[in-house]
């Protein structure tokens, strides 16, 4: 594969203005990704019914595994064209309140699905309609944002694929949704969180799955170029994705195109996505997808090459269209340092109700009553009154911000911003090309610079996506006005 590792997003001038820290392979130069020729054609709007409840299904060797899902198809996949309107009629038939968060979608704040912040939680038996147009192509998870450690832990999630980014069709399009389950040897759920995990790397699952199946075997045309969309919806584990048996190139991160570059491995934290183009081998041969973050590589899924071999010539993966995200104005960016740390300060999570009683905010905000983590020394919730903590930062609408994300802990944190998408610029530890990401993985002691234009007004959550970390303090609000 011959690609220029330097031409990444076409941010030459702006990047050059930055100077200072070294980053990926020197300068970034134009030209860049192909531009979509036409504004998206009029494609049909999509309406879905999502009914959250426990469903008893044959899964993981049990005839009646109690999965929590939005649909009888327990891992629903919604496909919609960019620019179309998605309407999701949500009904909550769980015994506890819930919501749907559309992770990574730059939607209006009221549709973001965060209990108390953007909407009241949807009570058992109640319904709520989400409706918004999808501005960006790519792959996005949607999931509960309430009691998430348990609701997501029990499977309450889905995948949203926004189409319209392919400059050349691929020979196949495969989705791998990666999630572990916390089960005992009889296949019954065990505690979703333990303090020993929550205060460290997270409480890991005991059983791996891809698309809610153990080591599934997929198929694709032999010799073909396959678009492989990988997404983690795990509560905590960071997978180090590796591929054996095929040449592969990265074509998108968190759904957003990059100039294809050779794939070696990639750390995929909770809610992160990676699109690869892989060249399938000869008929009958198999490609293996591994997690290398383990003493022994763990096989996640396989793809068998089927049919007569396609003749595709030298491996030259088709690029996706250029993202539609506003380019940050790096020359005029306001810099903010944001530190992710552990905290020693246990916050009492008692709130005062209007009648004078108190209640544990852990129940109301679906949070653990322990705090282990902080952002700029603040833990969520910040104080003991019945109101949300003050925003971590007040951001000026349409201003570009450059965040220096600093991890002072010995653990990894996939840091997620709602309603916006970061441009990842550089790191003091990792050499990655600039790329878009709504969830940025901070390694231990790592310092990463990201930039974005704060062009979406509202109160937006900004948190670690290791769910237990968020629920034990590493969560905050960014206010854009
Ligand atoms: Cu995918 Cu605030 O979350
Ligand atoms: Cu974290």
Coordinates of C-alpha atoms and ligand atoms in Angstrom, one line a residue:
X1 CA 0.0 0.0 0.0
X2 CA 1.4 3.3 -0.9
X3 CA -0.1 6.3 0.7
X4 CA 1.3 9.6 1.9
X5 CA 1.4 9.3 5.6
X6 CA 1.7 13.1 5.7
X7 CA -1.4 14.1 3.9
X8 CA -4.0 13.6 6.6
X9 CA -6.8 15.9 6.8
X10 CA -5.6 18.9 4.8
X11 CA -5.0 21.2 7.7
X12 CA -1.6 22.3 6.5
X13 CA -1.6 26.0 7.3
X14 CA -3.5 25.9 10.5
X15 CA -1.3 23.1 11.9
X16 CA 1.9 24.8 10.9
X17 CA 0.8 27.8 13.0
X18 CA 0.9 25.6 16.1
X19 CA 4.6 24.9 16.4
X20 CA 5.8 23.6 19.8
X21 CA 5.2 19.9 20.6
X22 CA 6.3 17.4 18.0
X23 CA 3.5 15.3 16.6
X24 CA 2.8 12.7 14.0
X25 CA 5.5 12.5 11.2
X26 CA 6.2 16.1 10.6
X27 CA 4.1 18.5 8.5
X28 CA 0.6 17.8 7.4
X29 CA 0.0 18.8 3.8
X30 CA -2.9 19.2 1.4
X31 CA -4.4 17.7 -0.7
X32 CA -6.7 15.6 1.4
X33 CA -9.8 13.5 1.4
X34 CA -12.2 13.6 -1.5
X35 CA -15.0 16.1 -1.1
X36 CA -18.5 14.9 -1.4
X37 CA -19.7 15.9 -4.9
X38 CA -23.3 16.6 -4.1
X39 CA -24.9 17.7 -0.9
X40 CA -26.7 14.6 0.3
X41 CA -29.5 13.5 -2.0
X42 CA -33.0 13.5 -0.6
X43 CA -33.0 10.2 1.3
X44 CA -35.9 8.9 3.3
X45 CA -36.3 9.9 7.0
X46 CA -36.2 6.9 9.4
X47 CA -38.6 6.2 12.3
X48 CA -37.8 3.5 14.7
X49 CA -39.5 2.1 17.8
X50 CA -37.2 1.4 20.7
X51 CA -38.8 -0.5 23.5
X52 CA -36.4 -1.0 26.5
X53 CA -37.1 -4.1 28.5
X54 CA -35.7 -7.3 29.6
X55 CA -36.0 -10.0 26.9
X56 CA -35.3 -13.7 27.5
X57 CA -33.3 -15.0 24.6
X58 CA -31.0 -17.9 23.8
X59 CA -27.6 -16.4 24.4
X60 CA -24.2 -17.5 25.8
X61 CA -25.3 -21.1 26.1
X62 CA -28.4 -20.2 28.1
X63 CA -31.9 -20.7 26.7
X64 CA -33.3 -17.8 28.6
X65 CA -30.6 -15.2 29.1
X66 CA -32.1 -12.0 30.5
X67 CA -30.7 -9.4 28.2
X68 CA -31.8 -5.7 28.4
X69 CA -32.4 -4.4 24.9
X70 CA -34.2 -1.8 22.9
X71 CA -35.6 -4.3 20.4
X72 CA -36.4 -7.9 19.8
X73 CA -33.4 -7.8 17.6
X74 CA -31.3 -7.4 20.7
X75 CA -28.5 -5.4 19.1
X76 CA -30.5 -3.1 16.9
X77 CA -28.7 -1.5 14.0
X78 CA -30.2 1.7 12.5
X79 CA -29.1 2.7 9.0
X80 CA -29.8 6.2 7.8
X81 CA -28.5 8.5 5.2
X82 CA -26.6 11.6 6.2
X83 CA -28.9 14.7 6.4
X84 CA -32.0 12.6 7.0
X85 CA -34.1 12.8 10.1
X86 CA -34.1 10.0 12.6
X87 CA -37.1 9.8 14.8
X88 CA -36.9 7.3 17.6
X89 CA -40.0 6.5 19.6
X90 CA -38.6 5.3 22.9
X91 CA -40.7 3.4 25.5
X92 CA -39.3 2.4 28.8
X93 CA -40.6 -0.9 30.0
X94 CA -37.8 -1.4 32.5
X95 CA -38.5 -1.2 36.2
X96 CA -36.2 1.8 36.5
X97 CA -35.9 5.1 34.6
X98 CA -33.8 5.4 31.5
X99 CA -32.9 7.5 28.5
X100 CA -31.1 7.2 25.2
X101 CA -27.9 9.0 24.4
X102 CA -26.8 9.2 20.8
X103 CA -23.1 9.1 21.3
X104 CA -21.0 11.2 18.9
X105 CA -24.0 12.7 17.1
X106 CA -23.8 16.5 16.8
X107 CA -27.5 17.0 17.6
X108 CA -29.5 19.7 19.3
X109 CA -28.9 19.6 23.1
X110 CA -32.5 18.7 23.9
X111 CA -32.1 15.4 22.0
X112 CA -28.9 14.3 23.8
X113 CA -30.6 12.0 26.3
X114 CA -28.8 12.9 29.5
X115 CA -31.1 12.6 32.5
X116 CA -31.6 15.9 34.4
X117 CA -29.2 17.8 32.1
X118 CA -31.1 17.6 28.8
X119 CA -34.3 15.9 29.8
X120 CA -36.1 14.4 32.7
X121 CA -35.4 10.7 32.9
X122 CA -38.0 8.5 31.2
X123 CA -39.9 6.7 34.0
X124 CA -41.0 3.1 33.8
X125 CA -44.0 2.9 31.5
X126 CA -43.3 6.3 30.0
X127 CA -42.3 7.2 26.5
X128 CA -40.1 9.9 24.9
X129 CA -39.5 10.8 21.3
X130 CA -36.1 11.7 20.0
X131 CA -36.0 13.4 16.6
X132 CA -33.0 15.0 14.9
X133 CA -31.2 15.1 11.6
X134 CA -27.9 13.3 11.4
X135 CA -25.2 15.7 10.3
X136 CA -22.2 13.3 10.0
X137 CA -21.6 10.0 8.3
X138 CA -20.1 7.1 10.2
X139 CA -20.8 4.7 13.0
X140 CA -22.2 5.7 16.4
X141 CA -23.4 3.8 19.4
X142 CA -26.5 4.7 21.2
X143 CA -27.0 3.7 24.8
X144 CA -28.7 4.4 28.1
X145 CA -27.2 7.3 30.1
X146 CA -28.8 6.3 33.3
X147 CA -27.5 3.6 35.7
X148 CA -25.3 3.0 32.8
X149 CA -23.0 0.6 34.5
X150 CA -25.9 -1.8 34.8
X151 CA -28.1 -0.8 31.9
X152 CA -25.3 -0.9 29.4
X153 CA -23.8 -3.8 31.3
X154 CA -27.0 -5.8 30.6
X155 CA -26.9 -4.9 26.9
X156 CA -29.0 -1.8 26.5
X157 CA -27.4 -0.3 23.4
X158 CA -27.4 -0.3 19.6
X159 CA -25.5 0.9 16.6
X160 CA -26.4 3.8 14.3
X161 CA -24.8 3.8 10.8
X162 CA -25.0 7.0 8.9
X163 CA -24.4 6.3 5.2
X164 CA -23.1 8.5 2.4
X165 CA -19.4 8.6 3.0
X166 CA -18.1 6.1 0.4
X167 CA -16.3 7.6 -2.6
X168 CA -16.0 4.1 -4.1
X169 CA -18.0 1.1 -2.9
X170 CA -16.4 -1.7 -0.9
X171 CA -16.9 -5.3 -1.6
X172 CA -18.6 -5.8 1.8
X173 CA -19.4 -3.9 5.0
X174 CA -19.0 -5.7 8.3
X175 CA -19.8 -4.5 11.8
X176 CA -18.1 -5.7 14.9
X177 CA -19.7 -4.5 18.2
X178 CA -17.4 -5.4 21.0
X179 CA -18.7 -6.0 24.5
X180 CA -17.9 -8.1 27.5
X181 CA -20.4 -9.5 30.0
X182 CA -20.1 -9.9 33.7
X183 CA -21.3 -13.5 34.2
X184 CA -20.5 -16.3 36.6
X185 CA -19.8 -19.8 35.5
X186 CA -23.5 -20.5 35.2
X187 CA -24.1 -17.6 32.9
X188 CA -25.8 -15.4 35.5
X189 CA -25.0 -11.7 35.9
X190 CA -22.6 -10.8 38.7
X191 CA -22.0 -7.3 40.1
X192 CA -21.4 -4.8 37.4
X193 CA -18.9 -2.8 39.5
X194 CA -16.5 -3.4 42.3
X195 CA -14.7 -0.7 44.1
X196 CA -11.4 -2.4 43.3
X197 CA -12.2 -2.0 39.6
X198 CA -13.9 1.3 39.8
X199 CA -10.9 2.9 41.5
X200 CA -8.5 1.4 38.9
X201 CA -8.9 0.3 35.3
X202 CA -12.5 -0.6 35.6
X203 CA -14.3 -3.9 36.5
X204 CA -13.8 -6.1 33.5
X205 CA -16.3 -8.6 32.1
X206 CA -15.7 -12.3 32.2
X207 CA -17.0 -13.2 28.8
X208 CA -16.1 -11.6 25.5
X209 CA -18.5 -11.0 22.7
X210 CA -18.8 -9.5 19.2
X211 CA -22.3 -8.6 18.1
X212 CA -23.5 -10.3 21.3
X213 CA -22.0 -13.7 20.1
X214 CA -18.9 -15.5 21.2
X215 CA -16.1 -15.4 18.5
X216 CA -18.5 -15.2 15.6
X217 CA -17.4 -16.3 12.2
X218 CA -18.3 -13.9 9.4
X219 CA -17.8 -14.1 5.7
X220 CA -16.7 -11.8 2.9
X221 CA -15.7 -12.1 -0.8
X222 CA -12.2 -13.6 -1.3
X223 CA -9.8 -11.0 -2.6
X224 CA -12.2 -8.2 -1.9
X225 CA -11.8 -4.9 0.0
X226 CA -14.0 -5.0 3.0
X227 CA -15.1 -2.1 5.2
X228 CA -14.7 -3.4 8.7
X229 CA -16.4 -1.2 11.3
X230 CA -15.3 -1.9 14.8
X231 CA -17.0 -0.4 17.9
X232 CA -16.7 -1.0 21.6
X233 CA -19.7 -0.6 23.8
X234 CA -18.0 -2.2 26.7
X235 CA -18.3 -0.5 30.1
X236 CA -14.6 -0.6 30.8
X237 CA -12.1 -2.7 28.9
X238 CA -9.7 -1.1 26.4
X239 CA -9.1 -3.6 23.5
X240 CA -5.8 -3.5 21.6
X241 CA -7.2 -4.4 18.2
X242 CA -5.0 -6.4 15.9
X243 CA -5.8 -8.3 12.6
X244 CA -4.1 -11.4 11.4
X245 CA -4.4 -12.8 7.9
X246 CA -5.1 -9.6 5.9
X247 CA -3.5 -6.3 5.0
X248 CA -5.5 -3.5 6.6
X249 CA -5.6 0.3 6.5
X250 CA -7.4 2.7 8.9
X251 CA -10.0 4.7 7.0
X252 CA -12.0 6.3 9.8
X253 CA -11.8 7.1 13.5
X254 CA -15.0 7.5 15.5
X255 CA -16.8 7.4 12.1
X256 CA -14.8 10.3 10.6
X257 CA -12.6 9.8 7.5
X258 CA -8.8 9.9 7.6
X259 CA -6.5 9.5 4.6
X260 CA -6.1 5.8 4.6
X261 CA -2.9 4.8 6.5
X262 CA -1.5 1.3 7.2
X263 CA -3.0 -0.4 10.2
X264 CA -0.9 -2.1 12.8
X265 CA -2.8 -2.1 16.1
X266 CA -5.3 0.3 17.7
X267 CA -6.5 0.9 21.2
X268 CA -10.2 0.8 21.2
X269 CA -11.7 2.1 24.5
X270 CA -15.3 2.2 25.5
X271 CA -17.5 3.8 22.8
X272 CA -14.6 4.3 20.4
X273 CA -14.9 3.3 16.8
X274 CA -12.4 2.3 14.1
X275 CA -13.1 1.7 10.4
X276 CA -10.6 -0.4 8.6
X277 CA -10.4 -1.5 5.0
X278 CA -9.1 -5.0 4.8
X279 CA -8.0 -7.0 1.8
X280 CA -9.5 -10.4 2.1
X281 CA -7.2 -13.4 1.4
X282 CA -7.6 -16.3 -1.0
X283 CA -10.8 -18.4 -1.0
X284 CA -11.2 -20.5 2.1
X285 CA -8.6 -18.6 4.2
X286 CA -9.6 -16.8 7.3
X287 CA -8.9 -13.3 8.8
X288 CA -8.7 -13.1 12.6
X289 CA -9.5 -10.1 14.8
X290 CA -7.7 -10.1 18.2
X291 CA -7.4 -8.2 21.4
X292 CA -3.7 -8.1 22.1
X293 CA -4.2 -6.4 25.5
X294 CA -4.0 -9.7 27.3
X295 CA -1.3 -12.1 28.4
X296 CA -2.4 -14.3 25.4
X297 CA -4.0 -12.7 22.4
X298 CA -7.8 -13.1 22.7
X299 CA -9.7 -14.0 19.5
X300 CA -12.7 -11.8 19.1
X301 CA -14.1 -12.7 15.7
X302 CA -13.1 -14.2 12.3
X303 CA -13.9 -13.6 8.7
X304 CA -13.7 -16.3 6.1
X305 CA -12.9 -15.5 2.5
X306 CA -15.7 -16.9 0.3
X307 CA -16.4 -17.4 -3.4
X308 CA -14.2 -17.0 -6.4
X309 CA -11.3 -14.5 -5.7
X310 CA -12.0 -10.9 -6.8
X311 CA -9.1 -9.3 -8.7
X312 CA -8.6 -5.9 -7.0
X313 CA -5.0 -5.2 -7.9
X314 CA -2.5 -3.7 -5.5
X315 CA -4.0 -2.8 -2.1
X316 CA -5.1 0.8 -2.4
X317 CA -8.1 1.4 0.0
X318 CA -10.7 3.8 -1.2
X319 CA -10.8 6.9 1.0
X320 CA -14.1 8.1 2.6
X321 CA -15.4 11.5 1.9
X322 CA -14.1 14.4 4.0
X323 CA -15.8 14.9 7.3
X324 CA -18.3 17.8 7.5
X325 CA -17.1 19.0 10.9
X326 CA -16.2 22.6 11.1
X327 CA -12.4 23.0 11.0
X328 CA -11.1 24.5 14.2
X329 CA -9.5 27.9 13.9
X330 CA -6.3 26.8 15.5
X331 CA -4.5 30.2 15.0
X332 CA -7.1 31.8 17.3
X333 CA -7.8 28.9 19.7
X334 CA -8.2 29.5 23.4
X335 CA -6.1 27.0 25.3
X336 CA -7.5 25.2 28.4
X337 CA -5.7 22.6 30.5
X338 CA -7.9 19.8 31.7
X339 CA -6.5 17.4 34.2
X340 CA -7.9 13.9 34.9
X341 CA -6.9 12.7 38.3
X342 CA -7.8 10.5 41.2
X343 CA -9.4 12.1 44.2
X344 CA -9.0 11.3 47.8
X345 CA -12.0 13.4 48.8
X346 CA -15.2 11.3 49.3
X347 CA -18.1 13.5 48.5
X348 CA -21.3 12.9 50.4
X349 CA -23.9 12.5 47.7
X350 CA -26.8 13.6 49.9
X351 CA -29.1 16.2 48.5
X352 CA -31.8 18.3 50.2
X353 CA -35.3 18.0 48.8
X354 CA -37.7 21.0 48.9
X355 CA -39.6 19.4 51.9
X356 CA -36.4 19.3 54.0
X357 CA -35.7 15.6 53.7
X358 CA -32.5 14.4 52.2
X359 CA -32.1 11.8 49.6
X360 CA -29.1 10.0 48.2
X361 CA -28.2 11.6 44.8
X362 CA -26.7 8.3 43.8
X363 CA -30.2 7.0 43.4
X364 CA -31.5 10.0 41.6
X365 CA -28.6 10.5 39.2
X366 CA -27.9 6.8 39.0
X367 CA -24.4 7.3 40.4
X368 CA -22.3 5.4 42.8
X369 CA -22.0 7.0 46.2
X370 CA -18.3 6.8 46.0
X371 CA -15.9 9.2 44.3
X372 CA -12.5 8.1 43.1
X373 CA -11.9 10.5 40.2
X374 CA -11.9 14.1 39.4
X375 CA -11.6 16.5 36.4
X376 CA -9.6 19.7 37.3
X377 CA -10.0 18.6 40.9
X378 CA -13.8 18.6 40.8
X379 CA -15.8 15.5 41.3
X380 CA -19.3 14.9 40.0
X381 CA -21.5 15.9 41.7
X382 CA -19.7 18.9 43.0
X383 CA -21.8 20.0 45.9
X384 CA -24.6 18.7 48.1
X385 CA -27.6 20.6 46.8
X386 CA -30.3 19.6 44.5
X387 CA -28.8 21.2 41.5
X388 CA -26.3 20.1 39.0
X389 CA -22.7 21.1 39.5
X390 CA -21.6 24.3 37.8
X391 CA -20.1 23.8 34.4
X392 CA -16.5 22.9 34.4
X393 CA -16.0 25.4 31.6
X394 CA -18.2 28.1 30.0
X395 CA -17.4 28.2 26.4
X396 CA -18.1 30.9 23.9
X397 CA -20.2 29.8 21.0
X398 CA -18.2 29.5 17.7
X399 CA -14.9 30.0 19.5
X400 CA -12.2 27.4 18.8
X401 CA -10.8 25.8 21.9
X402 CA -7.6 23.8 22.3
X403 CA -7.9 21.4 25.2
X404 CA -4.8 20.0 26.7
X405 CA -6.0 16.7 28.2
X406 CA -3.7 15.6 30.9
X407 CA -3.8 12.2 32.6
X408 CA -2.1 12.2 35.9
X409 CA -3.2 8.7 36.8
X410 CA -1.6 5.3 36.1
X411 CA -4.8 4.2 34.2
X412 CA -6.3 4.8 30.8
X413 CA -9.3 7.1 30.3
X414 CA -11.3 7.3 27.1
X415 CA -12.5 10.9 27.3
X416 CA -15.8 11.7 25.6
X417 CA -17.3 15.1 24.7
X418 CA -21.1 15.3 23.8
X419 CA -22.4 17.4 21.0
X420 CA -19.1 18.1 19.3
X421 CA -16.2 16.2 17.7
X422 CA -12.6 16.8 18.6
X423 CA -9.7 17.1 16.2
X424 CA -7.0 15.1 17.8
X425 CA -3.7 17.0 17.2
X426 CA -0.9 15.4 19.1
X427 CA 0.3 13.6 22.1
X428 CA 3.5 13.5 24.2
X429 CA 3.4 9.7 24.1
X430 CA 1.6 8.4 21.0
X431 CA 2.3 9.0 17.3
X432 CA -1.0 9.1 15.6
X433 CA -2.0 11.2 12.6
X434 CA -4.4 14.1 13.3
X435 CA -7.9 12.6 13.2
X436 CA -11.4 13.4 14.4
X437 CA -12.7 11.7 17.6
X438 CA -15.5 12.2 20.0
X439 CA -13.8 9.8 22.4
X440 CA -10.1 10.2 23.0
X441 CA -8.1 7.6 24.8
X442 CA -5.6 9.0 27.3
X443 CA -2.9 6.5 28.2
X444 CA -1.3 6.6 31.7
X445 CA 0.5 10.0 32.2
X446 CA -0.4 11.0 28.7
X447 CA -1.0 14.6 27.5
X448 CA -3.0 15.0 24.3
X449 CA -4.0 18.2 22.5
X450 CA -7.4 18.3 20.9
X451 CA -9.2 21.2 19.3
X452 CA -12.8 21.9 18.4
X453 CA -15.1 24.7 17.5
X454 CA -17.7 25.1 20.2
X455 CA -20.5 25.5 17.6
X456 CA -23.3 23.6 19.3
X457 CA -25.1 25.6 22.1
X458 CA -26.1 23.8 25.3
X459 CA -24.9 22.0 28.4
X460 CA -22.8 19.1 27.2
X461 CA -21.5 16.2 29.2
X462 CA -17.7 15.7 29.2
X463 CA -16.6 12.5 30.9
X464 CA -14.6 9.4 30.9
X465 CA -16.3 6.6 29.1
X466 CA -15.1 3.9 31.5
X467 CA -18.6 4.0 32.9
X468 CA -17.5 3.4 36.5
X469 CA -15.0 6.2 36.3
X470 CA -17.8 8.6 35.1
X471 CA -20.1 7.4 37.8
X472 CA -17.4 7.8 40.5
X473 CA -16.5 11.4 39.7
X474 CA -14.8 11.7 36.3
X475 CA -17.7 13.6 34.7
X476 CA -18.5 17.2 34.1
X477 CA -20.5 19.7 32.0
X478 CA -19.2 22.0 29.3
X479 CA -21.6 25.0 28.7
X480 CA -21.6 26.5 25.3
X481 CA -23.5 29.8 25.0
Ligands
LIG1 CU1 -21.5 7.3 25.2 CU2 -22.0 10.4 27.9 O1 -21.7 8.8 26.6
LIG2 CU1 -11.5 6.9 33.2

